[in-house]
Coordinates of C-alpha atoms and ligand atoms in Angstrom, one line a residue:
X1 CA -55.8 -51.1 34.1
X2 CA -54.2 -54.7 33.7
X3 CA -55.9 -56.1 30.5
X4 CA -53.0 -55.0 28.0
X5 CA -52.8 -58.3 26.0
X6 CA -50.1 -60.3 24.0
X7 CA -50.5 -60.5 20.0
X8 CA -48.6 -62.5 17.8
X9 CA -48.4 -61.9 13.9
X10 CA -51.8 -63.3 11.8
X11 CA -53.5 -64.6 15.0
X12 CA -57.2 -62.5 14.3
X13 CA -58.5 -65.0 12.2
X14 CA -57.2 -68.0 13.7
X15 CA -58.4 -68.0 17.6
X16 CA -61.2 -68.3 19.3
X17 CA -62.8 -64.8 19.4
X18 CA -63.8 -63.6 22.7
X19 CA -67.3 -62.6 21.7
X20 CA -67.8 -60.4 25.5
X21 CA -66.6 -56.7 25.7
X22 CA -63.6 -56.7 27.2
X23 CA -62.9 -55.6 30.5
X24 CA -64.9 -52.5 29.9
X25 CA -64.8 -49.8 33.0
X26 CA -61.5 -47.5 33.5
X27 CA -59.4 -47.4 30.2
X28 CA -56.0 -46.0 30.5
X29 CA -54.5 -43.1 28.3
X30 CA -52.1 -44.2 25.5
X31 CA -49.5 -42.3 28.4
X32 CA -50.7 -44.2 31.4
X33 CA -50.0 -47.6 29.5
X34 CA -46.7 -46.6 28.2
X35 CA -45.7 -45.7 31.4
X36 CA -47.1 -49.1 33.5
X37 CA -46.3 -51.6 30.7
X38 CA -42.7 -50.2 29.6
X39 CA -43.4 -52.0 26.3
X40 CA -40.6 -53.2 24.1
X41 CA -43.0 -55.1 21.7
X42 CA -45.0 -52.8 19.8
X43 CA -48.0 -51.7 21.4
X44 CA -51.4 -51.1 19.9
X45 CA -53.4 -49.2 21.2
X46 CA -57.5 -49.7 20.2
X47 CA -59.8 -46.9 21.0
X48 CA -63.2 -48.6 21.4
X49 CA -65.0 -45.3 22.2
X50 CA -63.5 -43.2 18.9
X51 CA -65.0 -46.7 16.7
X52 CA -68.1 -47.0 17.9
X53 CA -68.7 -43.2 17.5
X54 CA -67.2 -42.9 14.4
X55 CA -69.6 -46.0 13.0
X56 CA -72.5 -44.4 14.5
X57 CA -71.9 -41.1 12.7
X58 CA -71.4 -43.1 9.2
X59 CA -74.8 -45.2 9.8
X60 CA -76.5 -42.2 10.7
X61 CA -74.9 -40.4 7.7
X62 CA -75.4 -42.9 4.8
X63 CA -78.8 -43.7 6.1
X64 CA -79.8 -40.2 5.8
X65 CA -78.5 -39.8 2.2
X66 CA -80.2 -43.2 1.0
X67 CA -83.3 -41.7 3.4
X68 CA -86.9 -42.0 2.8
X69 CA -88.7 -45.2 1.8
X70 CA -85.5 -46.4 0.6
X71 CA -82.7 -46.8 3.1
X72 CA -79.0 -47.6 3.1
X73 CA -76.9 -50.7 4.6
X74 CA -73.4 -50.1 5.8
X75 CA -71.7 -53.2 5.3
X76 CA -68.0 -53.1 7.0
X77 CA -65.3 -54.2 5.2
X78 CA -63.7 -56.9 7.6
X79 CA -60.5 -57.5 5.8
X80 CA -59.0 -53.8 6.9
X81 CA -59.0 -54.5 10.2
X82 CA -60.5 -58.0 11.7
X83 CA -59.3 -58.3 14.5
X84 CA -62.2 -58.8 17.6
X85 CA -61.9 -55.9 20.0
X86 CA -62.7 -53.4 16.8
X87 CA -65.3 -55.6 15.7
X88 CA -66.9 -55.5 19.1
X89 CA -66.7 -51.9 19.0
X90 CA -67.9 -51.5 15.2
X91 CA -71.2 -53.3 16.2
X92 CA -71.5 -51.7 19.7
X93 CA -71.8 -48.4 17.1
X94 CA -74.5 -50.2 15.2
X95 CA -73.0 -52.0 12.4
X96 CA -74.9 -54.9 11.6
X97 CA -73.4 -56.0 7.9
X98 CA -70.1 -57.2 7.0
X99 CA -68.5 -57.7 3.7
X100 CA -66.2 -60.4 3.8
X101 CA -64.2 -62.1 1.2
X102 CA -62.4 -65.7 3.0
X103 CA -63.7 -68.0 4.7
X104 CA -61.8 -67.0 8.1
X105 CA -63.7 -64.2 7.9
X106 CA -66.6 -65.7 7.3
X107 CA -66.3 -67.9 10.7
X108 CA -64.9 -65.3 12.8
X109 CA -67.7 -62.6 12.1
X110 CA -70.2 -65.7 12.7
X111 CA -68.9 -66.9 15.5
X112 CA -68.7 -63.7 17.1
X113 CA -72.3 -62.1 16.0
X114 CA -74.8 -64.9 15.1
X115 CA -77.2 -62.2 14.1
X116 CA -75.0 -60.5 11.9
X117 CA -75.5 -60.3 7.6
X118 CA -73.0 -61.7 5.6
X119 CA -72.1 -60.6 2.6
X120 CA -69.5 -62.5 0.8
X121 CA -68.2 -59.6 -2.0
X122 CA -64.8 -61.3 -2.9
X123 CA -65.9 -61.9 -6.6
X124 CA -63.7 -65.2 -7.0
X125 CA -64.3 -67.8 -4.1
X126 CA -62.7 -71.1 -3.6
X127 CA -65.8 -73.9 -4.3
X128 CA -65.4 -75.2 -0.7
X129 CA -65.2 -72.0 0.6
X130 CA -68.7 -70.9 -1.3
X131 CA -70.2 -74.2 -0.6
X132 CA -69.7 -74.0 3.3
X133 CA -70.2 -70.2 3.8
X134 CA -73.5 -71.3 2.2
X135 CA -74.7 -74.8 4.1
X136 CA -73.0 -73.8 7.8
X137 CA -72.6 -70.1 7.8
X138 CA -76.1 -69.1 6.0
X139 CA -74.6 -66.8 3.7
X140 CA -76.5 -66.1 0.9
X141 CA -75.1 -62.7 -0.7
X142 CA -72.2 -63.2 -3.0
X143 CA -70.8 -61.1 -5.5
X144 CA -69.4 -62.5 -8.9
X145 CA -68.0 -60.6 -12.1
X146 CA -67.8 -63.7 -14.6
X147 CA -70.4 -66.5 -16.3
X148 CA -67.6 -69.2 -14.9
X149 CA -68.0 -67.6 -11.0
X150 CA -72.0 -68.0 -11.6
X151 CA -71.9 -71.2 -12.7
X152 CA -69.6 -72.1 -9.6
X153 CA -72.0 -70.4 -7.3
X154 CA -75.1 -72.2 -8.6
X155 CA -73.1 -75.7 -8.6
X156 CA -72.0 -75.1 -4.7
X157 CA -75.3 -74.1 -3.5
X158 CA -76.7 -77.1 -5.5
X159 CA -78.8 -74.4 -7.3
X160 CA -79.8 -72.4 -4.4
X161 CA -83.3 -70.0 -5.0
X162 CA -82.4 -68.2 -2.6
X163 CA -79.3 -66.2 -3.5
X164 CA -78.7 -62.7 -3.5
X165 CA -76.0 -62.0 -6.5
X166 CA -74.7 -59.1 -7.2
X167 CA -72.6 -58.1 -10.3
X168 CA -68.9 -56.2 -9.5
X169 CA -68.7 -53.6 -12.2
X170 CA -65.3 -52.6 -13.4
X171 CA -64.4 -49.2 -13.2
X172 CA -62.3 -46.7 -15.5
X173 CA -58.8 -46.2 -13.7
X174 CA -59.9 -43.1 -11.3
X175 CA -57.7 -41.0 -9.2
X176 CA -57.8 -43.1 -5.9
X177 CA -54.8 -43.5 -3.6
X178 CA -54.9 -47.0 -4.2
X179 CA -56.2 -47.3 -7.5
X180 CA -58.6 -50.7 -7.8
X181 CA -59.6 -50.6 -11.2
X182 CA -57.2 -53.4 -12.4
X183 CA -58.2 -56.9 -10.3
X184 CA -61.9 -57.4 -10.5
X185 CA -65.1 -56.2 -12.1
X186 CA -66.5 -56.9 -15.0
X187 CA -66.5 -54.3 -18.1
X188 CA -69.9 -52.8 -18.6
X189 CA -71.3 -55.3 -21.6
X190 CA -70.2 -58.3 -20.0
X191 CA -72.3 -57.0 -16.5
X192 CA -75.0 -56.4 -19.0
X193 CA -75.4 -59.9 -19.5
X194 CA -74.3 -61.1 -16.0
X195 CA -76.9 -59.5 -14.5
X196 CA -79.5 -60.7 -16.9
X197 CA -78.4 -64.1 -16.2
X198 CA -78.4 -63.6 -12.2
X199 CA -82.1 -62.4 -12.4
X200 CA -83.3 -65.4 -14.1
X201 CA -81.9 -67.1 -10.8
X202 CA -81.8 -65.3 -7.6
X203 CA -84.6 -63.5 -5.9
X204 CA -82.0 -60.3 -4.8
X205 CA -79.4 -59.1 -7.6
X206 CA -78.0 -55.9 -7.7
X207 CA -74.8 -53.9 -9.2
X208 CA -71.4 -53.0 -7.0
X209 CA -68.1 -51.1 -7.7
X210 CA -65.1 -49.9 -5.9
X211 CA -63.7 -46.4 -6.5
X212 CA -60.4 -47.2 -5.0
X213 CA -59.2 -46.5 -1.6
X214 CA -58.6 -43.5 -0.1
X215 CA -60.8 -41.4 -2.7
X216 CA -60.9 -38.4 -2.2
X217 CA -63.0 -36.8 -4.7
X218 CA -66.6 -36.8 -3.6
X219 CA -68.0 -36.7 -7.5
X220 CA -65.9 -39.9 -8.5
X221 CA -68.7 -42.2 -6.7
X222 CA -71.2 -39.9 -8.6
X223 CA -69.7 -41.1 -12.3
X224 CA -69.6 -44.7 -11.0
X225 CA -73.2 -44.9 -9.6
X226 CA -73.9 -42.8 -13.5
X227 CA -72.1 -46.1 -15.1
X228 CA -73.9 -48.4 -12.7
X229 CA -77.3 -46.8 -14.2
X230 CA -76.6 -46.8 -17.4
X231 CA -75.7 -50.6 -17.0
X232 CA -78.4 -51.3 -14.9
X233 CA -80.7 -49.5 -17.7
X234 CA -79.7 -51.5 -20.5
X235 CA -80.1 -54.7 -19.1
X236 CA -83.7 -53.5 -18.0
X237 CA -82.9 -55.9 -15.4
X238 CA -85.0 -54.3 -11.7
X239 CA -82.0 -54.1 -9.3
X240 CA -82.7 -54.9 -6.0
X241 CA -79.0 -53.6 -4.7
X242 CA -76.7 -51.0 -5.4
X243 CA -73.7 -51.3 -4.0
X244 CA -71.5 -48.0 -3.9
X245 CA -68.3 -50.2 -2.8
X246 CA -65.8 -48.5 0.3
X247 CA -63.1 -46.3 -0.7
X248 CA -63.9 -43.0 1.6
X249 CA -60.8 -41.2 3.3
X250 CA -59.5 -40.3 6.1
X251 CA -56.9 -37.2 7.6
X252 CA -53.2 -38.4 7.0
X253 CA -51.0 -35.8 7.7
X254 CA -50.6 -34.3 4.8
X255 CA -54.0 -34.5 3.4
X256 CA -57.5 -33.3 4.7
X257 CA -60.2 -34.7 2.7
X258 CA -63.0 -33.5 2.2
X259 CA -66.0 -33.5 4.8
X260 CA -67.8 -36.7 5.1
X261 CA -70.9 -35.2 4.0
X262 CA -70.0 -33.9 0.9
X263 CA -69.2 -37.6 -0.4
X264 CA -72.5 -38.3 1.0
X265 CA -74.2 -35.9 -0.9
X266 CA -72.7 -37.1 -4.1
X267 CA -74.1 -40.5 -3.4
X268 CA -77.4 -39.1 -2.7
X269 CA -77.6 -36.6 -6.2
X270 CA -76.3 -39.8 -8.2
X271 CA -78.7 -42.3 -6.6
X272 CA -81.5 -39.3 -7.2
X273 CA -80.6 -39.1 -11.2
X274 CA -81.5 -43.0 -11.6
X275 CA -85.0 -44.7 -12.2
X276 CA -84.5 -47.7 -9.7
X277 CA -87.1 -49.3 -8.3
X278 CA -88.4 -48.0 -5.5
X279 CA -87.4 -50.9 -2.8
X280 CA -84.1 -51.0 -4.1
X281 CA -81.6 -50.7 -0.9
X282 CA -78.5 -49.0 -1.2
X283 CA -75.3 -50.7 0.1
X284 CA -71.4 -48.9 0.6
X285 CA -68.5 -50.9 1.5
X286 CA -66.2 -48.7 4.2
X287 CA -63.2 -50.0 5.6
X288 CA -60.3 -47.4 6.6
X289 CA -62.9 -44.8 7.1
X290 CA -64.6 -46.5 9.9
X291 CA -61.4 -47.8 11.7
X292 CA -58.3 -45.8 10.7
X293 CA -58.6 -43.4 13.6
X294 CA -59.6 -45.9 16.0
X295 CA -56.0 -47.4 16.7
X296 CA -52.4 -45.8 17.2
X297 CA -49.1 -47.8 17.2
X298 CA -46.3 -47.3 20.2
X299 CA -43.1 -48.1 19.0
X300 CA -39.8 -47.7 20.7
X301 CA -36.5 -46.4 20.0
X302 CA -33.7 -48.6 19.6
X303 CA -31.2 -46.5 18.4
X304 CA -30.8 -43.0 16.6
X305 CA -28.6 -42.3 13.7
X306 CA -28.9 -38.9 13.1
X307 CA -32.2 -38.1 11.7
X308 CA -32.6 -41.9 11.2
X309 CA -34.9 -44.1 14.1
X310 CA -34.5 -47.5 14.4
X311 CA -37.6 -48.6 16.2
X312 CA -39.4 -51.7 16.7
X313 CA -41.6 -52.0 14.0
X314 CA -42.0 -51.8 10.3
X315 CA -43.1 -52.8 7.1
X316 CA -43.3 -56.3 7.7
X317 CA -45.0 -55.3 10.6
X318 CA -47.6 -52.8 11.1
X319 CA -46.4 -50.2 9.0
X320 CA -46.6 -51.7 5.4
X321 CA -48.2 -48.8 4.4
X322 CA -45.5 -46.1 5.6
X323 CA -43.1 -48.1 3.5
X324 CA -43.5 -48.2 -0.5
X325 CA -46.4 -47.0 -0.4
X326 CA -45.0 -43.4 1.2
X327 CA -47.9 -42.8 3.8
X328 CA -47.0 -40.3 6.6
X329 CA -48.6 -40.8 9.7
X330 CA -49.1 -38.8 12.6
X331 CA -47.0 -39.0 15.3
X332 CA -46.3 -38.1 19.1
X333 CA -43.5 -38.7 21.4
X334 CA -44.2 -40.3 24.7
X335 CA -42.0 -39.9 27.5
X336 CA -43.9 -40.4 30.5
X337 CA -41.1 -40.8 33.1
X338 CA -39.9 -36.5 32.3
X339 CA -41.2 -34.2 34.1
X340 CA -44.2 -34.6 37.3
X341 CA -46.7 -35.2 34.5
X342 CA -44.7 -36.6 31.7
X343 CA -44.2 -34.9 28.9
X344 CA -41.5 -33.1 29.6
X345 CA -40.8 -32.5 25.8
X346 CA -39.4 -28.6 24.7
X347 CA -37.5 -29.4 22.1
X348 CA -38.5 -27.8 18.3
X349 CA -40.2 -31.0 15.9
X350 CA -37.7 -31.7 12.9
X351 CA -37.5 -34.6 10.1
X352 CA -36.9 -37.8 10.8
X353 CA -37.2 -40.7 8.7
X354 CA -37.2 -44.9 10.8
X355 CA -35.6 -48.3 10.1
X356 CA -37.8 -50.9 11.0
X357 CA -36.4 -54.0 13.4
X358 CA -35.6 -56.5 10.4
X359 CA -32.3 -56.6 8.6
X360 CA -34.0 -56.1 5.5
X361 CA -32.7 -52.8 4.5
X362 CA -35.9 -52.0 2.4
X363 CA -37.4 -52.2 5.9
X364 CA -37.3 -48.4 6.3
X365 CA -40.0 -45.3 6.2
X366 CA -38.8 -42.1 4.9
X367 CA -42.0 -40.4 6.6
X368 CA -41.1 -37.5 7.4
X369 CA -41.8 -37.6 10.5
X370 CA -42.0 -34.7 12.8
X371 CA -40.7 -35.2 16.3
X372 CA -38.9 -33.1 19.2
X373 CA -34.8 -32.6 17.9
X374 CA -34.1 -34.9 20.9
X375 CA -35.6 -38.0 20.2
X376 CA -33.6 -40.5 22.0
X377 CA -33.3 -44.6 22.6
X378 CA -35.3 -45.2 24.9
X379 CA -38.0 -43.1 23.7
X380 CA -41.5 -44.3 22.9
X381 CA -43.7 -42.8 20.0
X382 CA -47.4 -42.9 18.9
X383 CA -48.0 -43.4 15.5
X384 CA -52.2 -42.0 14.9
X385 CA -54.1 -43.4 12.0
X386 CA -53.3 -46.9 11.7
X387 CA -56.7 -49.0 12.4
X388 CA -56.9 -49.2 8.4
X389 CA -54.4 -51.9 7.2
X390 CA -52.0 -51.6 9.3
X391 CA -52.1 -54.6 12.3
X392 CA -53.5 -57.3 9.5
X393 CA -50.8 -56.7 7.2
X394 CA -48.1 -57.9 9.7
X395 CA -46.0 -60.9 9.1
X396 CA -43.4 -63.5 11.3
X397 CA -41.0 -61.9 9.2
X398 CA -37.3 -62.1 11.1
X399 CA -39.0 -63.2 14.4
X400 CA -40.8 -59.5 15.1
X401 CA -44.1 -60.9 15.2
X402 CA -44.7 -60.0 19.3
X403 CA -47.1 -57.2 20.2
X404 CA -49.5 -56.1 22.6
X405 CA -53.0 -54.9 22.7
X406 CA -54.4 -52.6 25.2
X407 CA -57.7 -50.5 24.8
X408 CA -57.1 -46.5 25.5
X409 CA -59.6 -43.5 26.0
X410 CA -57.8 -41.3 24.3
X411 CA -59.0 -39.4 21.1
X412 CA -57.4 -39.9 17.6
X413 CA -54.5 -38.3 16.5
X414 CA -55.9 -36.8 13.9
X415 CA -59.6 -35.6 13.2
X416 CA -61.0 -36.3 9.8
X417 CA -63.8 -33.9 9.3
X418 CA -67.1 -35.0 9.5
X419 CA -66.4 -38.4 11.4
X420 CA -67.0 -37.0 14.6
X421 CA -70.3 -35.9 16.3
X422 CA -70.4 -33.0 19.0
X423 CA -70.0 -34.3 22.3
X424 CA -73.5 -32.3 22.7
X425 CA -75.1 -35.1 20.1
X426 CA -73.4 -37.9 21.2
Ligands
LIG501 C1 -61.0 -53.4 0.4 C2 -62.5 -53.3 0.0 C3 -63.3 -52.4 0.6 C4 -62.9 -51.4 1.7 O1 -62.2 -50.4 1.0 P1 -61.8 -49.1 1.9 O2 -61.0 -48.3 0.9 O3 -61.0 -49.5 3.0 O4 -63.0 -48.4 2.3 C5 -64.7 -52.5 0.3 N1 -65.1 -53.3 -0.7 C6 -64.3 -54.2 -1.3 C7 -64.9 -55.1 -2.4 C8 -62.9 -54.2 -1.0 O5 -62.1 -55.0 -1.7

């Protein structure tokens, strides 16, 4: 039960990975750590069991909606969560394709998995970066939304025949959580002509989007894939891709989406209404919904102020999200030294909001967050849901860049339906 590990901030992409499992065998519970570490760095807490699972039960899921002859690819989106013990865990559940957007990812997904696919979908690249994901890393998927990306791919392959490019498509602004309609894509007569000009050189082209993240309206990837076909149509270019993009949800407190399957579905009716070719493979893009429930947060309390917690992390940590951007997460107290069994906790849950360690004062998260009346210093918490953007966002900020790693058996905080198989099928 020793292999709880040190982390400083933005380390993931700059180590050596350890490509073996690690010290597989007995893992603790989030309570049994707590109580044999004591932590006063933040403590994260990966569940390699709930990852591999819940990847399983998407590549299972998307293969059977892009069934038949056709078949579907699930290509993990590496920037939500890179770091190596949830990529081990994300392939142990069968993911062999990774989208990936720097060069740091790039090496680190290589150097970890040499059989893994590649697929570089950041649509503007740095010409080193194209030139040597290309010549020492064997990519040869890239995405591109411009005639100026093109010609930089073509230059820093030195013309390469065997490219596979595929053309981001912009989107209307939908209804997403995080609303990506604004950065990338090309607008629909533009990817007319892009992907004209891709088929005259590159053996593979295809079309891709992003709905946003956190979508939760199942028929919103059913009007993009409509757009993509009418696209794809009038270029009468044969698409050997479609990429549906990431953007499926996950439980946050306050919301329950809805079941995996019916977004599923939706992909499967719109991918029924076109006329594509009949090889054509179907691609999605997943990031938060394969990794949010795989790893937790345990912070401590420094001090309370009422219904205010100062703990030891924040939004120049871990918890970006719970700052501006308003998430609530799920949370737990821990107090494993009360009672024979820990626990020990009667009192009723009421509101609080936390401070995070900086002396920023816009480090704070008005949550609220639901805990027993009698939190106290001294306390530790669990904070569910926060594989998806939380760890990689963290900065050096104000010297709070310690935390450790240690992988746990327990289940989520939080279910999202759909994600998980009966322990019957499993
Ligand atoms: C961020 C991103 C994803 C993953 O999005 P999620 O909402 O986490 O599923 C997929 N594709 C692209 C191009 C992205 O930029």
């Amino acid at each position: 039960m020793g292999f709880i590990r040190p982390r400083s901030a933005v380390t993931p992409l700059r180590r050596a990975a350890n490509t073996s499992t690690a010290a597989v065998g007995h893992r603790p519970s989030v309570m049994q750590a707590v109580a044999l570490h004591r932590p006063e760095d933040p403590m994260h807490c990966i569940r390699p069991g709930v990852l591999a699972e819940t990847a399983r039960r998407f590549v299972g899921a998307f293969g059977d909606a892009t069934g038949g002859a056709r078949g579907g690819d699930v290509l993990y989106a590496v920037k939500c969560n890179p770091e190596p013990a949830v990529l081990r865990a994300l392939w142990d559940g069968g993911v062999r394709h990774f989208d990936v957007a720097s060069l740091g990812e790039v090496r680190l997904v290589r150097q970890m998995f040499p059989e893994a696919e590649l697929h570089y979908m950041h649509p503007v690249k740095g010409r080193q970066a194209i030139r040597q994901a290309y010549q020492q890393y064997g990519v040869r998927d890239f995405v591109l939304d411009s005639m100026d990306e093109l010609r930089k791919l073509m230059e820093e392959t030195d013309e390469a025949a065997d490219l596979g490019l595929i053309v981001r498509l912009a989107l209307p602004k939908g209804n997403a959580v995080y609303d990506l309609s604004g950065k990338f894509g090309a607008q629909p007569d533009e990817a007319v002509r892009l992907l004209r000009a891709v088929r005259v050189v590159a053996p593979k082209v295809g079309v891709s989007f992003h709905v946003g993240s956190q979508m939760l309206e199942p028929a919103a990837y059913e009007r993009a894939i409509a757009l993509a076909g009418r696209v794809i149509a009038e270029s009468g270019v044969a698409v050997d891709v479609l990429d549906v993009g990431g953007g499926f949800p996950v439980s946050y407190p306050d919301v329950t989406p809805p079941p995996l399957d019916d977004f599923m579905a939706a992909i499967a009716r719109g991918v029924a209404a076109l006329d594509l070719p009949a090889h054509c493979r179907i691609w999605c893009e997943p990031g938060r919904a394969l990794v949010a429930a795989g790893v937790s947060l345990v912070v401590q309390v420094m001090k309370r102020r009422g219904d205010e917690l100062f703990i030891n992390d924040g939004v120049y940590g871990s918890l970006s999200d719970a700052g501006v951007p308003g998430f609530r997460f799920p949370v737990r107290l821990l107090r494993p030294f009360d009672g024979m069994f820990g626990g020990g906790i009667e009192a009723e849950a009421v509101p609080f909001a936390f401070y995070g360690p900086t002396c920023d004062s816009a480090d704070r998260m008005n949550g609220p967050f639901l805990l027993p009346a009698d939190v106290r210093e001294g306390d530790w918490i669990e904070i569910g849901q926060l594989g998806a953007y939380g760890a990689c966002l963290r900065t050096a900020f104000n010297g709070f860049d310690q935390a450790r790693l240690v992988e746990v058996a327990d289940r989520p905080l939080l279910e999202t339906p759909g994600h998980r198989i009966s322990t019957q099928a499993a």
